[in-house]
């Protein structure tokens, strides 16, 4: 069986509601959403057109994987890989866990918390992985690790640069140590891309923490992040409990990590596609003389 | 420090000691003592052959359980500790240095917990800062350059959750450590000697062989943390421990651990010399096998080993 047998055209799952913005509770409220950054009611149509970024305060709300594909890729260029790879219940957590997986598959139309495939960004062909926080908080179990590793192995085979858009609270507890091992598995695949001279770009979106931050999300040749995205290893609450003090404002944000030297560039959502293209183009076609219009 | 489930045994052992003291003054108690000793032996067997996952967690965290520096002292010769990450600081929660194991030059790296409060404060309870992982990486690269096998000892509740640790990129330090280990061209042997806590453990644990002491635990999250998240109740840690699959048996079944090193009855701390001997023999056996492999094969086998770690299926859509 060729790997291409697994290609499937991805239908967009556009979250016509609000992402993590709260629905407004005023009359005629289905037309409005409330920004979770500043609380302002925003006209839903504008909110969608603005890529779920608040016009007033610039808060970047969470996107679905399919919305992200639509935002980042040339129209109709995305072909999904491994759309049928799903997790099992290796620790026998029981029907509760399996049901939650089933529910999230139905809700997100994803096999697990990551969508992978081949796509074009401004005409440049890439392997693309997009995590979706709406699926079990983007947590990484065996299926997420498998899909990301397989994506990178295909990028290697096809000689493509890889773009990984992350959003995850970390490992998936219900899969125990198998979940932890996905950190090693995915990191090993990144190193193969490095060795082959294929660019690997990470785009950190809200939130990218714990096991995902501490593996493939921070191994990019280039690491971009969306404004305000929470990034880090330990959760804020755990830190506060350990050190018994309040955390400073702006702690563990994309801007914080840019300042401390762990993020190359904080890029607004609206500029993300162009920025990703330009940087990848510089890395993949260094010898071509391209005059930018 | 005594463990809850050990109490009846410790009481009985105390009684035997008392009787022996009395016997020294000339009273013949040989029969009674022998009888009680037999009873203690039986009790030991019944207690330790029925340990729950939570009991294991207690043993794994036992203050008197041998720590990295104990293994280094007992199993290695000519150890020179090497300090610092050459960027910012030396992290006392991670010990590293050059030594010989059975005559062979090796790099040893391990988390170091303390045996009392004072030592624990010095070692930050074995919870590494980013500098700990960066020290490890610096020395991993040096070991690779000179062809030295690497032996790592895992014993941490996890990477330190603090403001400075986050500021200096705890997550990046762990990620780059893991990634580096996946591509090193020298053999890596890892032994989980106590507590294997999540990413902070894995940061020095991507071994060609991962061995685990019988009563050690290795977990994606602490049982307390898991209970808090699942049931919003840290006191359900016992239940969480049972569910997380953190024992050496379960991890071997899942294919994540290559060999379980059996411990003396009652745990490593109850017979140190037996423990050291068992760890030495296991290390020796695996090291002999690994040093025979060509570097390319070693790296490929390590890739394949971790590549296979995962349980997925193809969904049948109806
Ligand atoms: Zn706003």
XYZ file of C-alpha atoms and ligand atoms in Angstrom:
612
model
C 0.000 0.000 0.000
C 1.414 3.357 -0.955
C 1.329 6.080 1.613
C -0.675 8.110 -0.825
C -3.587 5.740 -0.376
C -4.178 7.481 2.888
C -4.607 10.913 1.338
C -7.966 12.416 1.767
C -9.290 15.789 0.957
C -10.146 17.628 4.158
C -13.536 19.228 4.377
C -13.415 22.446 6.329
C -14.819 22.379 9.836
C -15.434 26.012 10.382
C -16.395 26.815 13.887
C -19.067 29.355 13.085
C -19.506 30.064 16.749
C -16.955 31.639 18.965
C -13.908 29.510 19.618
C -13.023 30.265 23.201
C -14.837 33.583 23.120
C -17.981 33.556 25.225
C -21.327 33.870 23.457
C -22.875 37.215 24.284
C -26.043 37.081 26.348
C -27.823 40.100 24.909
C -30.940 40.037 22.714
C -30.059 38.905 19.223
C -27.016 37.393 20.842
C -26.425 34.753 18.202
C -24.963 37.496 16.045
C -22.453 38.570 18.639
C -19.587 37.063 20.601
C -17.843 38.349 23.647
C -14.053 38.618 23.450
C -12.408 36.521 26.154
C -9.572 39.040 26.285
C -11.389 42.318 26.900
C -15.045 41.347 27.187
C -16.166 43.503 24.287
C -19.080 42.217 22.249
C -17.970 41.716 18.671
C -20.165 41.195 15.638
C -19.727 37.522 14.834
C -19.255 38.033 11.124
C -16.427 40.494 11.726
C -14.931 38.164 14.284
C -14.744 35.350 11.734
C -13.401 37.601 9.008
C -10.785 38.843 11.414
C -9.547 35.266 11.964
C -10.987 35.212 15.485
C -8.768 38.056 16.583
C -10.492 40.767 18.624
C -10.510 44.038 16.745
C -10.438 45.966 19.969
C -7.730 44.294 22.083
C -6.039 41.975 19.605
C -6.761 38.856 21.628
C -6.143 35.754 19.515
C -8.897 33.198 20.132
C -8.409 29.485 19.529
C -9.062 28.139 16.048
C -10.131 24.715 14.903
C -7.605 22.739 12.899
C -9.690 23.163 9.773
C -9.949 26.922 10.234
C -6.190 26.978 10.640
C -5.731 25.062 7.402
C -7.971 27.541 5.667
C -6.000 30.433 7.114
C -2.538 29.052 6.323
C -2.910 27.096 3.099
C -3.669 27.948 -0.488
C -7.268 27.131 -1.242
C -7.887 23.471 -1.973
C -4.230 22.556 -1.547
C -4.518 20.536 1.660
C -4.576 16.747 1.526
C -4.903 14.933 4.781
C -2.688 12.044 5.897
C -3.558 9.346 8.427
C -7.107 10.566 8.901
C -8.005 7.192 10.433
C -5.269 6.862 13.078
C -6.917 6.721 16.469
C -5.734 6.040 20.005
C -6.501 2.926 22.011
C -6.944 2.495 25.726
C -3.630 0.849 26.645
C -4.028 1.315 30.407
C -7.627 0.187 30.383
C -8.972 3.415 31.770
C -12.245 2.048 30.543
C -15.237 3.144 28.497
C -15.125 6.639 29.956
C -11.900 7.436 28.105
C -12.942 5.688 24.899
C -16.255 7.527 24.919
C -14.529 10.855 25.347
C -12.350 10.070 22.346
C -15.401 9.096 20.356
C -17.202 12.302 21.342
C -14.240 14.471 20.430
C -13.840 12.699 17.093
C -17.455 13.495 16.326
C -17.156 17.060 17.595
C -13.925 17.978 15.811
C -14.073 15.657 12.802
C -10.467 14.763 13.558
C -9.105 11.318 14.399
C -7.227 12.842 17.341
C -5.779 16.158 18.492
C -3.688 16.738 15.388
C -4.456 17.105 11.704
C -1.574 16.275 9.365
C -1.109 16.423 5.636
C 0.449 18.026 2.643
C -0.381 21.573 1.658
C 0.790 24.645 -0.180
C 1.621 27.943 1.468
C 1.797 30.687 -1.159
C 2.623 27.990 -3.681
C 5.328 26.397 -1.530
C 4.653 22.733 -0.828
C 4.988 21.717 2.827
C 4.124 18.964 5.254
C 1.730 20.538 7.723
C 0.644 19.516 11.195
C -2.045 21.427 13.057
C -3.005 20.634 16.618
C -6.530 21.279 17.779
C -7.120 22.227 21.403
C -10.781 21.275 21.093
C -9.783 17.605 21.018
C -8.928 16.609 24.593
C -7.101 19.899 25.144
C -4.698 19.051 22.349
C -3.132 16.408 24.568
C -0.539 14.087 23.089
C -1.194 10.380 23.249
C -0.087 7.614 20.912
C -2.218 8.791 17.983
C -0.874 12.357 18.083
C 2.690 11.060 18.349
C 2.129 8.586 15.540
C 0.606 11.146 13.184
C 3.308 13.737 13.795
C 6.133 11.229 13.464
C 4.627 9.753 10.303
C 4.180 13.251 8.881
C 7.838 14.038 9.421
C 8.910 10.725 7.918
C 6.846 11.536 4.827
C 8.331 15.021 4.677
C 11.697 13.273 4.676
C 10.655 10.950 1.868
C 9.151 13.748 -0.204
C 11.851 16.283 0.619
C 9.372 18.806 2.010
C 9.807 21.466 4.660
C 7.604 20.902 7.689
C 5.361 23.357 9.502
C 3.969 22.360 12.868
C 1.279 24.515 14.461
C 0.973 23.573 18.102
C -1.761 23.916 20.699
C -1.620 21.508 23.590
C -1.683 21.204 27.342
C 0.882 18.396 27.148
C 0.846 14.636 27.495
C -2.372 12.635 27.629
C -2.551 11.269 31.137
C -4.955 8.454 30.224
C -2.293 6.865 28.041
C 0.285 6.920 30.805
C 3.898 6.357 29.912
C 3.107 5.624 26.280
C 2.071 9.239 26.146
C 5.369 10.431 27.653
C 7.307 8.391 25.113
C 5.741 10.359 22.270
C 8.118 13.128 23.271
C 11.101 10.952 22.351
C 9.423 9.544 19.283
C 8.561 12.910 17.736
C 11.862 14.510 18.757
C 13.781 11.709 17.034
C 11.852 12.404 13.836
C 12.651 16.138 14.049
C 16.341 15.316 14.251
C 16.034 13.323 11.044
C 14.611 16.393 9.301
C 17.515 18.431 10.670
C 20.014 15.917 9.334
C 18.392 15.863 5.920
C 18.595 19.644 5.716
C 14.827 20.054 5.555
C 13.499 23.147 7.309
C 11.275 22.590 10.302
C 9.138 25.465 11.523
C 7.142 25.568 14.736
C 4.272 27.967 15.215
C 3.226 28.104 18.849
C -0.384 29.011 19.495
C -2.309 29.239 22.719
C -1.505 27.184 24.715
C 1.677 25.189 24.074
C 2.889 23.704 27.316
C 4.374 20.703 29.143
C 5.179 17.598 27.074
C 4.502 19.219 23.721
C 6.499 22.352 24.538
C 9.238 20.071 25.845
C 9.539 18.109 22.611
C 8.791 18.836 18.948
C 7.315 22.304 19.604
C 10.624 23.783 20.693
C 12.934 22.034 18.232
C 12.176 24.184 15.201
C 14.841 25.761 13.026
C 12.468 28.658 13.312
C 9.998 29.145 16.135
C 7.170 31.620 15.664
C 4.414 32.277 18.166
C 1.071 34.033 18.135
C 0.652 37.073 20.386
C -0.403 36.255 23.928
C -0.080 32.488 23.509
C 0.713 30.741 26.780
C 3.925 28.743 26.474
C 5.953 26.912 29.092
C 6.747 23.679 30.839
C 4.993 23.787 34.209
C 1.492 25.095 34.623
C 1.060 28.465 36.328
C -0.945 26.927 39.170
C 1.708 24.301 39.918
C 4.399 26.963 39.995
C 2.382 29.195 42.294
C 1.769 26.294 44.655
C 5.444 25.357 44.668
C 6.949 28.788 45.221
C 4.015 30.210 47.175
C 3.973 33.505 45.364
C 1.990 35.170 42.607
C 3.423 35.058 39.125
C 4.395 38.321 37.442
C 2.046 39.659 34.733
C 2.836 38.430 31.246
C 4.645 35.377 32.613
C 4.861 32.437 30.165
C 3.469 34.317 27.192
C 4.855 34.239 23.672
C 6.243 37.741 24.245
C 7.897 36.619 27.489
C 9.673 33.797 25.674
C 10.643 36.035 22.787
C 12.262 38.353 25.318
C 14.022 35.460 27.057
C 15.360 34.056 23.812
C 13.212 31.009 23.145
C 10.922 32.301 20.406
C 12.281 33.791 17.176
C 9.384 36.047 16.500
C 5.898 36.807 17.754
C 3.722 37.133 14.663
C 0.134 38.323 14.444
C -2.270 35.785 13.007
C -3.036 37.930 10.010
C 0.659 37.982 9.052
C 1.407 34.370 9.852
C 0.956 32.837 6.426
C 3.088 35.390 4.647
C 5.801 35.278 7.320
C 5.937 31.489 7.269
C 6.184 31.505 3.490
C 8.917 34.111 3.355
C 11.074 32.405 5.960
C 10.649 28.940 4.461
C 11.369 30.296 1.044
C 14.628 31.782 2.305
C 15.615 28.398 3.709
C 14.445 26.175 0.877
C 15.495 28.284 -2.053
C 18.565 30.162 -0.825
C 20.248 30.310 -4.212
C 17.329 31.509 -6.271
C 17.245 35.176 -6.938
C 13.705 36.208 -6.177
C 12.617 39.772 -6.501
C 9.765 40.401 -4.105
C 7.051 42.576 -5.495
C 11.282 6.844 57.858
C 9.021 3.815 57.938
C 6.372 2.970 55.413
C 2.814 2.311 56.493
C 2.669 -1.236 55.156
C 6.031 -2.090 56.700
C 4.996 -1.232 60.260
C 3.973 -4.736 61.471
C 7.256 -6.090 60.176
C 9.336 -3.345 61.758
C 7.569 -3.906 65.076
C 8.319 -7.606 64.942
C 11.954 -6.963 64.025
C 12.185 -4.559 66.949
C 10.888 -7.217 69.296
C 13.454 -9.726 68.010
C 16.258 -7.224 68.616
C 15.014 -6.657 72.156
C 14.922 -10.371 72.880
C 18.436 -10.764 71.489
C 19.658 -8.061 73.888
C 17.993 -9.849 76.774
C 19.629 -13.090 75.605
C 23.052 -11.434 75.826
C 22.598 -11.208 79.579
C 22.598 -15.005 79.714
C 18.951 -16.005 79.331
C 18.500 -18.689 76.696
C 15.869 -17.415 74.238
C 17.210 -19.139 71.109
C 13.970 -21.007 70.511
C 11.711 -17.994 70.848
C 13.981 -15.814 68.729
C 14.193 -18.425 66.008
C 10.430 -18.759 65.983
C 9.903 -15.024 65.725
C 12.516 -14.763 62.990
C 10.673 -17.368 60.990
C 7.490 -15.404 61.501
C 9.195 -12.191 60.389
C 10.420 -13.913 57.249
C 6.904 -15.076 56.438
C 5.501 -11.643 57.113
C 8.108 -10.094 54.845
C 7.104 -12.417 52.038
C 3.420 -11.772 52.447
C 3.894 -7.990 52.631
C 6.283 -7.605 49.756
C 4.708 -10.016 47.351
C 1.449 -8.055 47.454
C 2.639 -4.505 46.980
C 0.156 -2.129 45.425
C 1.227 0.522 42.932
C 0.916 3.092 45.710
C 3.168 1.007 48.004
C 5.715 1.023 45.178
C 5.523 4.796 45.000
C 6.358 4.918 48.723
C 9.322 2.572 48.320
C 10.530 4.460 45.252
C 10.504 7.706 47.248
C 12.059 6.187 50.387
C 14.726 8.471 51.798
C 17.035 5.556 52.525
C 16.724 4.102 49.043
C 20.117 4.199 47.311
C 20.602 7.319 45.231
C 22.716 8.100 42.164
C 25.837 9.002 44.145
C 25.552 5.712 46.061
C 25.618 3.754 42.826
C 28.482 5.861 41.556
C 30.468 5.217 44.732
C 29.770 1.485 44.774
C 29.829 0.559 41.083
C 32.338 2.940 39.536
C 36.000 3.735 40.089
C 37.883 6.982 39.674
C 34.793 9.155 39.495
C 35.405 12.808 38.751
C 32.337 14.952 39.030
C 32.168 17.627 36.354
C 30.180 20.745 37.075
C 28.217 23.292 35.141
C 26.491 23.840 31.829
C 29.109 26.377 30.649
C 26.357 28.927 30.158
C 24.806 29.869 33.438
C 25.248 27.607 36.460
C 25.813 24.206 37.952
C 22.660 22.361 38.898
C 23.173 20.208 41.971
C 20.017 18.220 41.193
C 21.888 16.527 38.366
C 25.228 14.845 39.039
C 27.546 14.088 36.152
C 31.095 13.004 35.606
C 33.631 10.651 34.126
C 34.506 7.345 35.731
C 35.281 3.749 34.967
C 32.752 0.969 35.039
C 34.442 -2.448 35.161
C 37.536 -0.769 33.796
C 35.784 0.933 30.897
C 35.722 4.741 30.695
C 32.147 6.009 30.771
C 30.086 9.124 31.369
C 27.666 8.884 34.300
C 24.748 11.249 34.692
C 21.947 11.050 37.225
C 19.347 12.944 39.184
C 20.450 13.327 42.780
C 17.917 13.401 45.586
C 18.968 13.967 49.164
C 18.694 11.548 52.083
C 17.640 14.195 54.568
C 16.173 17.676 54.532
C 19.527 19.412 54.515
C 20.789 17.430 51.555
C 17.462 17.757 49.794
C 17.619 21.533 50.022
C 21.094 21.441 48.505
C 19.907 19.130 45.723
C 16.541 20.842 45.274
C 14.922 17.445 45.943
C 16.435 16.098 42.733
C 14.317 18.401 40.585
C 16.478 19.718 37.748
C 16.661 23.292 36.542
C 17.310 23.878 32.831
C 21.039 23.979 33.663
C 20.867 20.353 34.792
C 19.694 19.224 31.372
C 22.183 21.525 29.654
C 25.038 20.144 31.733
C 23.944 16.671 30.698
C 23.853 17.706 27.048
C 27.292 19.263 27.156
C 28.722 16.074 28.569
C 26.710 13.798 26.257
C 28.348 15.571 23.332
C 31.756 15.204 24.909
C 31.143 11.495 25.541
C 30.167 11.089 21.911
C 33.289 12.865 20.731
C 35.499 10.454 22.679
C 33.412 7.335 22.170
C 32.422 6.885 25.801
C 29.273 4.930 26.643
C 26.752 6.842 28.744
C 25.068 5.512 31.864
C 22.200 7.522 33.336
C 20.369 7.089 36.635
C 16.827 8.367 36.868
C 15.473 9.549 40.220
C 13.340 12.672 40.165
C 9.802 13.689 40.889
C 10.118 15.960 37.856
C 11.740 19.093 36.486
C 11.570 22.026 38.890
C 8.490 24.212 38.454
C 9.755 27.694 39.251
C 9.831 31.195 37.785
C 13.543 31.206 36.961
C 13.427 27.689 35.556
C 10.669 28.734 33.171
C 12.462 31.961 32.303
C 15.553 30.067 31.309
C 13.560 27.703 29.122
C 12.871 24.555 31.111
C 10.862 23.137 28.231
C 13.556 23.875 25.680
C 16.226 22.309 27.874
C 14.230 19.091 28.154
C 13.328 18.986 24.467
C 16.876 19.476 23.266
C 18.150 16.906 25.740
C 15.671 14.317 24.509
C 16.363 15.122 20.869
C 20.122 14.933 21.404
C 19.863 11.538 23.047
C 17.951 10.141 20.091
C 20.926 10.762 17.803
C 24.023 10.153 19.934
C 26.389 7.640 18.369
C 27.519 6.084 21.666
C 25.616 3.513 23.747
C 23.187 4.874 26.342
C 22.128 2.775 29.297
C 19.449 4.113 31.608
C 18.450 2.781 35.001
C 15.363 4.045 36.797
C 16.510 3.680 40.405
C 13.731 5.483 42.246
C 11.174 7.871 40.919
C 10.858 8.577 37.221
C 8.864 11.776 37.006
C 7.645 12.767 33.575
C 9.651 14.988 31.211
C 12.229 15.747 33.876
C 13.060 12.052 33.915
C 12.909 11.484 30.175
C 15.318 14.387 29.670
C 18.148 12.002 30.603
C 16.412 8.696 29.918
C 16.315 8.099 26.171
C 18.424 4.961 26.442
C 19.256 2.121 24.085
C 18.282 0.043 27.069
C 16.047 1.265 29.842
C 16.324 -0.827 32.983
C 14.203 -0.386 36.033
C 14.618 -1.466 39.608
C 11.688 -3.632 40.581
C 10.091 -1.173 43.000
C 10.915 1.965 41.072
C 8.117 3.867 39.413
C 8.053 5.801 36.160
C 5.080 7.956 35.346
C 3.804 10.585 32.949
C 2.431 12.549 35.899
C 2.645 12.155 39.672
C -0.226 10.158 41.179
C -1.098 13.251 43.234
C -1.206 15.435 40.118
C -3.253 12.878 38.235
C -5.773 12.603 41.075
C -6.114 16.384 41.195
C -6.838 16.575 37.495
C -9.091 13.527 37.214
C -11.037 13.784 40.449
C -10.042 17.218 41.817
C -8.802 15.406 44.900
C -5.102 14.833 45.607
C -5.968 12.338 48.330
C -7.058 9.890 45.647
C -3.397 9.484 44.683
C -3.515 5.843 45.656
C -6.256 5.196 43.134
C -4.411 7.248 40.520
C -1.205 5.272 41.076
C -3.070 2.070 40.324
C -4.466 3.489 37.088
C -1.360 5.181 35.710
C 0.532 1.977 34.988
C 3.722 3.196 36.603
C 5.185 -0.081 37.911
C 8.096 -1.940 36.387
C 5.869 -4.892 35.459
C 3.337 -2.796 33.560
C 5.997 -0.788 31.780
C 7.769 -3.968 30.723
C 4.498 -5.321 29.355
C 3.989 -2.105 27.398
C 7.461 -2.525 25.920
C 8.804 0.678 27.444
C 11.253 -0.982 29.834
C 13.769 -3.590 28.712
C 14.606 -5.318 31.949
C 13.473 -5.276 35.544
C 16.275 -5.540 38.081
C 14.958 -7.533 41.002
C 15.323 -6.033 44.443
C 16.048 -7.752 47.717
C 12.942 -8.639 49.662
C 11.572 -5.473 51.168
C 13.198 -3.129 48.694
C 16.650 -1.894 47.772
C 17.136 -0.054 51.072
C 16.820 -3.295 53.065
C 19.866 -4.941 51.502
C 22.209 -2.475 49.869
C 25.003 -4.781 48.795
C 22.579 -7.147 47.062
C 21.053 -4.179 45.254
C 24.401 -2.848 44.059
C 25.386 -6.305 42.853
C 22.159 -6.735 40.893
C 22.469 -3.316 39.238
C 26.100 -3.924 38.383
C 25.348 -7.255 36.747
C 22.528 -5.818 34.686
C 24.598 -2.838 33.542
C 27.504 -5.091 32.710
C 25.415 -7.437 30.594
C 23.737 -4.717 28.545
C 26.863 -2.640 28.127
C 28.720 -5.661 26.731
C 26.006 -6.052 24.103
C 25.790 -2.376 23.194
C 29.501 -1.670 22.763
C 29.636 -4.302 20.043
C 27.223 -2.358 17.831
C 28.432 -0.050 15.081
C 27.404 3.581 15.745
C 25.040 3.687 12.757
C 23.286 0.513 13.859
C 23.057 1.808 17.387
C 21.341 5.020 16.281
C 19.028 3.176 13.879
C 18.042 0.645 16.547
C 17.359 3.427 19.018
C 15.193 5.217 16.465
C 13.261 2.017 15.759
C 12.872 1.321 19.466
C 11.199 4.663 20.192
C 9.363 4.704 16.863
C 7.543 1.573 17.960
C 6.331 3.092 21.238
C 2.665 3.806 20.773
C -0.644 2.004 20.595
C -2.854 3.123 17.745
C -5.355 1.551 15.441
C -6.937 2.429 12.129
C -10.487 3.538 12.631
C -13.053 1.612 10.678
C -15.600 4.138 9.519
C -19.152 2.878 9.150
Zn -10.864 41.847 22.964
